[in-house]
Amino acid sequence: MAARLALRGGPGAAGQRPWLLLAPLLLVPLLARPAEALVEGLYCGTRDCYEVLGVSRSASKAEIARAYRQLARRYHPDRYRPEPGDGPGGAPPSAEAFLLVATAYETLKDEETRKDYDYMLDHPEEYYSHYYHYYSRRLAPKVDVRVVILVSVCAISMFQYFSWWNSYNKAISYLATVPKYRIQATEIAKEQGLLRKAKEKGKNKKSKEEIRDEEENIIKNIIKSKIDIKGGYQKPQVRDLLLFQVILAPVHLCSYIAWYCRWIYNFNIKGKEYGEEERLYIIRKSMKMSQSQFDSLEDHQKEMFLKRELWIKENYEVYKQEQEEELKKKLANDPRWKRYRRWMKNEGPGRLTFVDD
């Protein structure tokens, strides 16, 4: 008897260690929590989706769809006629019955969602994991983000292309009104006999307006072929569109890395002298101009930059100071600028006056 009491801890063991009495109470919640698989707020709530549709867990997609159509026709708000105790799976007859049927069908018709739901029924102890899978699928975007980005880039590229063509045509129309370019284009058209062909009378006699429009188009086409427009009004190129820039971005990145490494090796490590291309690049960076802006400059301006050796920082600072002084002189001699300074001095901001009208 003494040995048996010793094995059980003795009659005074509970008094010496009271936590032994609380241990079963602490273990009850841990053992009881995973007993319920159906949780309110997930899928069909505390109802089994299979029971709601009246199908088994081994039911095929066709059987699930057939059961849903029958119950949907039965409990649709426009066709439902309530009867005492009627409802799917014994549920009370109300508008919630149709919503419950629809929820059960949405859960079981998709293979991935049905797999998650079956896993929840078989593994109720993974409580937080079920919440994560349910809301991650529910809140996931229905449309592929890559498709949205592709469509957006294509739309922006189309807008760019037509906008650039519009600007280019406006520039050509403007140049056609400038006497300098119009006279040259007219002389070229006469030499090539294009204007004479436009005025020829044949079976299809043209009106004066048609002849005038045709001559105008001939002059514009000659200007397009002979003049090189640069900058914001240049002829649009497909390679400049956003879509092609995105596609060729890895190529441009690799090219830039290779170019930068060659620059460091040739000019920083080996100490080579800059070539004409490198000198113009340094000048453009000092002027903070984009490639298109720099290309729009006249050739004699670039030659002047090279002649004054503006790629050297000290020379560029002197040139910059000269340009600022020249701009000040121009503004000082400009009558509009004089009027503006006079207005700022006499009636500009910060001056209180009483004016008798």
Protein backbone atom coordinates (compact mmCIF):
# COMPACT_ATOMS: atom_id res chain seq x y z
CA MET A 1 0.00 0.00 0.00
CA ALA A 2 2.90 2.33 0.85
CA ALA A 3 4.58 1.50 -2.42
CA ARG A 4 1.33 2.19 -4.34
CA LEU A 5 1.00 5.60 -2.63
CA ALA A 6 4.60 6.39 -3.41
CA LEU A 7 4.01 5.73 -7.10
CA ARG A 8 0.95 7.98 -7.15
CA GLY A 9 2.78 10.74 -5.35
CA GLY A 10 1.37 10.12 -1.89
CA PRO A 11 -1.61 11.77 -0.23
CA GLY A 12 0.39 14.95 0.43
CA ALA A 13 1.76 15.36 -3.08
CA ALA A 14 -1.18 17.50 -4.29
CA GLY A 15 -0.72 19.84 -1.35
CA GLN A 16 2.98 20.17 -2.05
CA ARG A 17 2.49 20.55 -5.87
CA PRO A 18 -0.93 22.19 -6.52
CA TRP A 19 -0.19 22.62 -10.26
CA LEU A 20 -0.88 18.91 -10.70
CA LEU A 21 -4.58 19.63 -10.02
CA LEU A 22 -4.63 22.44 -12.66
CA ALA A 23 -2.87 20.43 -15.36
CA PRO A 24 -6.03 18.65 -16.61
CA LEU A 25 -7.89 21.99 -16.78
CA LEU A 26 -5.10 23.52 -18.87
CA LEU A 27 -5.06 20.59 -21.25
CA VAL A 28 -8.82 20.71 -21.93
CA PRO A 29 -8.76 23.75 -24.31
CA LEU A 30 -5.76 22.38 -26.18
CA LEU A 31 -7.49 19.05 -26.74
CA ALA A 32 -10.94 20.49 -27.49
CA ARG A 33 -9.95 23.30 -29.93
CA PRO A 34 -9.37 21.25 -33.13
CA ALA A 35 -12.54 19.22 -32.66
CA GLU A 36 -14.67 21.61 -34.81
CA ALA A 37 -13.65 22.04 -38.48
CA LEU A 38 -16.48 24.32 -39.63
CA VAL A 39 -15.83 27.91 -38.55
CA GLU A 40 -18.05 30.94 -38.92
CA GLY A 41 -16.68 33.32 -41.56
CA LEU A 42 -15.01 30.68 -43.73
CA TYR A 43 -16.72 29.22 -46.79
CA CYS A 44 -20.25 28.13 -45.77
CA GLY A 45 -19.70 28.95 -42.10
CA THR A 46 -20.87 26.26 -39.69
CA ARG A 47 -22.70 24.45 -42.52
CA ASP A 48 -21.05 21.79 -44.68
CA CYS A 49 -20.96 22.93 -48.31
CA TYR A 50 -21.52 19.36 -49.52
CA GLU A 51 -24.63 19.04 -47.33
CA VAL A 52 -25.93 22.41 -48.54
CA LEU A 53 -25.86 21.18 -52.16
CA GLY A 54 -26.92 17.67 -51.18
CA VAL A 55 -23.90 15.92 -52.74
CA SER A 56 -21.14 13.70 -51.43
CA ARG A 57 -17.46 14.59 -51.18
CA SER A 58 -16.71 12.35 -54.15
CA ALA A 59 -19.23 14.16 -56.39
CA SER A 60 -17.99 15.27 -59.80
CA LYS A 61 -18.15 18.77 -61.23
CA ALA A 62 -21.19 17.89 -63.29
CA GLU A 63 -23.09 16.58 -60.25
CA ILE A 64 -22.21 19.71 -58.26
CA ALA A 65 -23.33 21.99 -61.11
CA ARG A 66 -26.60 20.02 -61.53
CA ALA A 67 -27.38 20.23 -57.82
CA TYR A 68 -26.63 23.95 -57.80
CA ARG A 69 -28.93 24.68 -60.76
CA GLN A 70 -31.80 22.80 -59.14
CA LEU A 71 -31.41 24.59 -55.81
CA ALA A 72 -30.82 27.97 -57.49
CA ARG A 73 -34.08 27.66 -59.41
CA ARG A 74 -35.84 26.59 -56.26
CA TYR A 75 -34.54 29.33 -53.95
CA HIS A 76 -34.11 32.21 -56.38
CA PRO A 77 -35.74 35.33 -54.83
CA ASP A 78 -37.89 35.89 -57.94
CA ARG A 79 -39.26 32.35 -58.00
CA TYR A 80 -39.15 31.19 -54.39
CA ARG A 81 -42.44 30.47 -52.65
CA PRO A 82 -41.81 29.93 -48.94
CA GLU A 83 -43.10 26.79 -47.30
CA PRO A 84 -42.91 25.95 -43.60
CA GLY A 85 -39.54 24.36 -42.76
CA ASP A 86 -38.31 24.59 -46.34
CA GLY A 87 -34.69 25.34 -47.15
CA PRO A 88 -31.45 23.71 -48.33
CA GLY A 89 -30.30 21.04 -45.92
CA GLY A 90 -32.97 22.00 -43.41
CA ALA A 91 -32.05 25.71 -43.36
CA PRO A 92 -34.85 28.20 -42.61
CA PRO A 93 -36.58 29.52 -45.75
CA SER A 94 -35.23 33.03 -46.37
CA ALA A 95 -33.10 35.03 -48.80
CA GLU A 96 -30.05 33.62 -47.02
CA ALA A 97 -30.83 30.20 -48.47
CA PHE A 98 -30.03 31.32 -52.02
CA LEU A 99 -26.83 33.05 -50.85
CA LEU A 100 -25.78 29.91 -48.98
CA VAL A 101 -26.33 27.76 -52.09
CA ALA A 102 -24.33 30.19 -54.22
CA THR A 103 -21.49 30.23 -51.67
CA ALA A 104 -21.37 26.44 -51.57
CA TYR A 105 -21.23 26.27 -55.36
CA GLU A 106 -18.48 28.92 -55.57
CA THR A 107 -16.48 26.90 -53.04
CA LEU A 108 -16.82 23.51 -54.72
CA LYS A 109 -16.76 24.40 -58.43
CA ASP A 110 -13.10 25.49 -58.38
CA GLU A 111 -10.53 22.71 -57.98
CA GLU A 112 -8.10 24.73 -55.87
CA THR A 113 -10.76 26.13 -53.56
CA ARG A 114 -12.36 22.71 -53.19
CA LYS A 115 -8.96 21.23 -52.34
CA ASP A 116 -8.48 23.84 -49.60
CA TYR A 117 -11.96 23.18 -48.26
CA ASP A 118 -11.42 19.39 -48.15
CA TYR A 119 -8.11 19.95 -46.41
CA MET A 120 -9.88 22.08 -43.79
CA LEU A 121 -12.41 19.30 -43.17
CA ASP A 122 -9.62 16.74 -42.78
CA HIS A 123 -7.24 18.95 -40.74
CA PRO A 124 -9.33 21.16 -38.43
CA GLU A 125 -6.37 21.71 -36.10
CA GLU A 126 -4.63 24.07 -38.60
CA TYR A 127 -6.94 26.90 -37.64
CA TYR A 128 -4.90 29.94 -38.72
CA SER A 129 -3.68 28.28 -41.91
CA HIS A 130 -7.28 27.89 -43.12
CA TYR A 131 -7.92 31.58 -42.55
CA TYR A 132 -4.80 32.48 -44.53
CA HIS A 133 -5.65 30.29 -47.53
CA TYR A 134 -9.27 31.43 -47.59
CA TYR A 135 -8.60 35.18 -47.55
CA SER A 136 -5.49 34.97 -49.76
CA ARG A 137 -7.62 33.43 -52.53
CA ARG A 138 -10.57 35.70 -51.85
CA LEU A 139 -8.54 38.92 -51.96
CA ALA A 140 -6.25 37.88 -54.82
CA PRO A 141 -6.74 39.95 -58.03
CA LYS A 142 -9.05 38.26 -60.51
CA VAL A 143 -7.11 39.58 -63.51
CA ASP A 144 -3.46 38.81 -64.15
CA VAL A 145 -1.42 41.90 -63.25
CA ARG A 146 0.97 41.19 -66.13
CA VAL A 147 -1.89 41.46 -68.61
CA VAL A 148 -2.97 44.79 -67.12
CA ILE A 149 0.58 46.16 -67.36
CA LEU A 150 0.96 44.94 -70.96
CA VAL A 151 -2.33 46.51 -72.05
CA SER A 152 -1.45 49.78 -70.31
CA VAL A 153 1.98 49.94 -71.96
CA CYS A 154 0.46 49.22 -75.39
CA ALA A 155 -2.18 51.93 -74.91
CA ILE A 156 0.45 54.48 -73.86
CA SER A 157 2.62 53.51 -76.84
CA MET A 158 -0.26 54.02 -79.28
CA PHE A 159 -1.02 57.41 -77.75
CA GLN A 160 2.67 58.35 -78.04
CA TYR A 161 2.85 57.30 -81.68
CA PHE A 162 -0.20 59.25 -82.83
CA SER A 163 0.74 62.26 -80.71
CA TRP A 164 4.23 62.39 -82.23
CA TRP A 165 2.83 62.08 -85.74
CA ASN A 166 0.46 64.95 -85.03
CA SER A 167 3.34 67.14 -83.79
CA TYR A 168 5.46 66.17 -86.79
CA ASN A 169 2.70 67.05 -89.27
CA LYS A 170 2.16 70.39 -87.52
CA ALA A 171 5.85 71.16 -87.84
CA ILE A 172 5.79 70.33 -91.58
CA SER A 173 2.69 72.47 -92.09
CA TYR A 174 4.40 75.38 -90.34
CA LEU A 175 7.60 75.02 -92.39
CA ALA A 176 5.51 75.01 -95.56
CA THR A 177 4.38 78.55 -94.66
CA VAL A 178 7.95 79.85 -94.08
CA PRO A 179 9.04 81.63 -97.31
CA LYS A 180 12.61 80.34 -97.09
CA TYR A 181 11.62 76.67 -97.15
CA ARG A 182 8.55 77.09 -99.37
CA ILE A 183 10.51 78.78 -102.17
CA GLN A 184 13.21 76.11 -102.10
CA ALA A 185 10.62 73.31 -102.12
CA THR A 186 8.73 74.98 -104.99
CA GLU A 187 11.90 75.24 -107.08
CA ILE A 188 12.71 71.58 -106.49
CA ALA A 189 9.15 70.60 -107.46
CA LYS A 190 9.43 72.61 -110.69
CA GLU A 191 12.77 71.03 -111.55
CA GLN A 192 11.31 67.55 -111.06
CA GLY A 193 8.17 68.48 -113.00
CA LEU A 194 5.84 67.60 -110.14
CA LEU A 195 3.83 70.84 -110.30
CA ARG A 196 3.33 70.44 -114.03
CA LYS A 197 1.89 66.96 -113.54
CA ALA A 198 -0.51 68.30 -110.93
CA LYS A 199 -1.90 70.83 -113.42
CA GLU A 200 -2.21 68.43 -116.37
CA LYS A 201 -5.69 68.17 -117.77
CA GLY A 202 -6.87 64.77 -118.79
CA LYS A 203 -9.99 62.70 -118.67
CA ASN A 204 -10.32 63.42 -114.95
CA LYS A 205 -10.46 67.20 -114.87
CA LYS A 206 -9.48 68.65 -111.51
CA SER A 207 -10.90 71.72 -109.87
CA LYS A 208 -8.76 74.61 -108.68
CA GLU A 209 -9.11 73.51 -105.06
CA GLU A 210 -7.97 69.99 -105.88
CA ILE A 211 -4.96 71.32 -107.81
CA ARG A 212 -4.10 73.66 -104.90
CA ASP A 213 -4.34 70.83 -102.36
CA GLU A 214 -2.20 68.56 -104.53
CA GLU A 215 0.48 71.23 -104.95
CA GLU A 216 0.46 71.82 -101.20
CA ASN A 217 0.97 68.11 -100.55
CA ILE A 218 3.84 68.03 -103.07
CA ILE A 219 5.59 70.92 -101.31
CA LYS A 220 5.09 69.28 -97.89
CA ASN A 221 6.48 65.96 -99.15
CA ILE A 222 9.58 67.70 -100.52
CA ILE A 223 10.10 69.47 -97.19
CA LYS A 224 9.74 66.11 -95.40
CA SER A 225 12.38 64.51 -97.61
CA LYS A 226 14.86 67.41 -97.59
CA ILE A 227 14.69 68.80 -94.05
CA ASP A 228 15.89 67.08 -90.90
CA ILE A 229 13.67 68.03 -87.97
CA LYS A 230 15.14 67.27 -84.57
CA GLY A 231 13.93 67.62 -81.02
CA GLY A 232 10.29 67.34 -79.97
CA TYR A 233 8.97 67.66 -83.54
CA GLN A 234 11.15 65.05 -85.19
CA LYS A 235 9.73 62.19 -87.23
CA PRO A 236 8.42 59.49 -84.87
CA GLN A 237 10.43 56.30 -84.67
CA VAL A 238 8.98 52.98 -83.57
CA ARG A 239 12.03 52.23 -81.44
CA ASP A 240 11.29 55.32 -79.30
CA LEU A 241 7.90 54.02 -78.15
CA LEU A 242 7.46 52.94 -74.54
CA LEU A 243 6.66 49.34 -75.51
CA PHE A 244 9.94 48.88 -77.36
CA GLN A 245 11.85 50.74 -74.66
CA VAL A 246 10.51 48.29 -72.06
CA ILE A 247 11.33 45.29 -74.26
CA LEU A 248 14.84 46.57 -75.00
CA ALA A 249 15.50 47.74 -71.42
CA PRO A 250 17.73 44.73 -70.54
CA VAL A 251 19.75 45.30 -73.73
CA HIS A 252 20.16 49.01 -72.96
CA LEU A 253 21.15 48.22 -69.37
CA CYS A 254 23.81 45.72 -70.45
CA SER A 255 25.09 48.15 -73.09
CA TYR A 256 25.34 50.95 -70.53
CA ILE A 257 27.24 48.74 -68.06
CA ALA A 258 29.68 47.66 -70.79
CA TRP A 259 30.11 51.29 -71.95
CA TYR A 260 30.70 52.49 -68.39
CA CYS A 261 33.29 49.79 -67.74
CA ARG A 262 35.12 50.72 -70.96
CA TRP A 263 35.03 54.40 -69.93
CA ILE A 264 36.55 53.63 -66.51
CA TYR A 265 39.20 51.36 -68.01
CA ASN A 266 40.22 53.63 -70.91
CA PHE A 267 40.11 57.09 -69.30
CA ASN A 268 40.45 56.52 -65.53
CA ILE A 269 42.84 53.58 -65.44
CA LYS A 270 44.85 53.82 -68.68
CA GLY A 271 44.56 57.62 -68.89
CA LYS A 272 43.67 57.89 -72.60
CA GLU A 273 42.66 61.21 -74.12
CA TYR A 274 39.01 61.87 -74.85
CA GLY A 275 37.81 61.49 -78.42
CA GLU A 276 35.31 63.83 -80.09
CA GLU A 277 32.34 61.68 -79.06
CA GLU A 278 33.46 61.55 -75.44
CA ARG A 279 34.11 65.29 -75.36
CA LEU A 280 30.64 66.08 -76.69
CA TYR A 281 29.18 63.69 -74.11
CA ILE A 282 30.91 65.51 -71.23
CA ILE A 283 29.78 68.88 -72.62
CA ARG A 284 26.18 67.69 -72.90
CA LYS A 285 26.23 66.42 -69.32
CA SER A 286 27.65 69.74 -68.09
CA MET A 287 24.86 71.61 -69.89
CA LYS A 288 22.30 69.19 -68.43
CA MET A 289 20.72 68.56 -71.83
CA SER A 290 19.07 65.37 -73.07
CA GLN A 291 20.37 63.59 -76.15
CA SER A 292 17.50 64.85 -78.32
CA GLN A 293 18.02 68.44 -77.15
CA PHE A 294 21.74 68.27 -77.85
CA ASP A 295 21.16 66.74 -81.28
CA SER A 296 18.84 69.62 -82.20
CA LEU A 297 21.75 72.09 -81.89
CA GLU A 298 23.43 73.33 -85.06
CA ASP A 299 26.73 71.81 -86.14
CA HIS A 300 28.58 75.13 -85.84
CA GLN A 301 27.54 75.35 -82.17
CA LYS A 302 29.03 71.92 -81.46
CA GLU A 303 32.20 72.92 -83.29
CA MET A 304 32.41 76.03 -81.13
CA PHE A 305 32.04 73.88 -78.00
CA LEU A 306 34.93 71.70 -79.11
CA LYS A 307 37.06 74.68 -80.14
CA ARG A 308 36.67 76.27 -76.71
CA GLU A 309 37.38 72.91 -75.01
CA LEU A 310 34.26 73.06 -72.87
CA TRP A 311 34.71 69.48 -71.70
CA ILE A 312 37.26 70.97 -69.28
CA LYS A 313 35.41 72.15 -66.20
CA GLU A 314 37.23 75.49 -65.87
CA ASN A 315 36.55 76.40 -69.50
CA TYR A 316 32.90 75.51 -69.15
CA GLU A 317 32.53 77.71 -66.05
CA VAL A 318 33.97 80.66 -68.00
CA TYR A 319 31.59 79.97 -70.90
CA LYS A 320 28.63 79.72 -68.56
CA GLN A 321 29.51 83.06 -66.94
CA GLU A 322 29.76 84.67 -70.37
CA GLN A 323 26.34 83.36 -71.36
CA GLU A 324 24.79 84.72 -68.18
CA GLU A 325 26.35 88.17 -68.75
CA GLU A 326 25.16 88.19 -72.36
CA LEU A 327 21.64 87.29 -71.27
CA LYS A 328 21.65 90.15 -68.75
CA LYS A 329 22.71 92.60 -71.47
CA LYS A 330 19.94 91.41 -73.79
CA LEU A 331 17.38 91.79 -71.04
CA ALA A 332 18.69 95.25 -70.15
CA ASN A 333 18.21 96.43 -73.74
CA ASP A 334 14.83 94.76 -74.15
CA PRO A 335 12.02 97.36 -73.83
CA ARG A 336 9.63 94.77 -72.41
CA TRP A 337 12.13 93.89 -69.69
CA LYS A 338 12.58 97.60 -68.93
CA ARG A 339 8.83 98.05 -68.54
CA TYR A 340 8.66 95.04 -66.25
CA ARG A 341 11.47 96.36 -64.01
CA ARG A 342 9.82 99.79 -63.90
CA TRP A 343 6.53 98.21 -62.89
CA MET A 344 8.21 96.09 -60.20
CA LYS A 345 9.90 99.22 -58.81
CA ASN A 346 6.86 101.49 -58.81
CA GLU A 347 3.79 99.28 -58.58
CA GLY A 348 5.03 95.76 -57.99
CA PRO A 349 4.40 93.48 -55.00
CA GLY A 350 5.16 94.87 -51.54
CA ARG A 351 4.14 98.46 -52.35
CA LEU A 352 1.05 100.05 -50.73
CA THR A 353 -0.48 102.94 -52.67
CA PHE A 354 -3.72 104.84 -52.72
CA VAL A 355 -4.85 105.48 -56.26
CA ASP A 356 -7.47 108.12 -57.05
CA ASP A 357 -9.48 106.89 -60.02
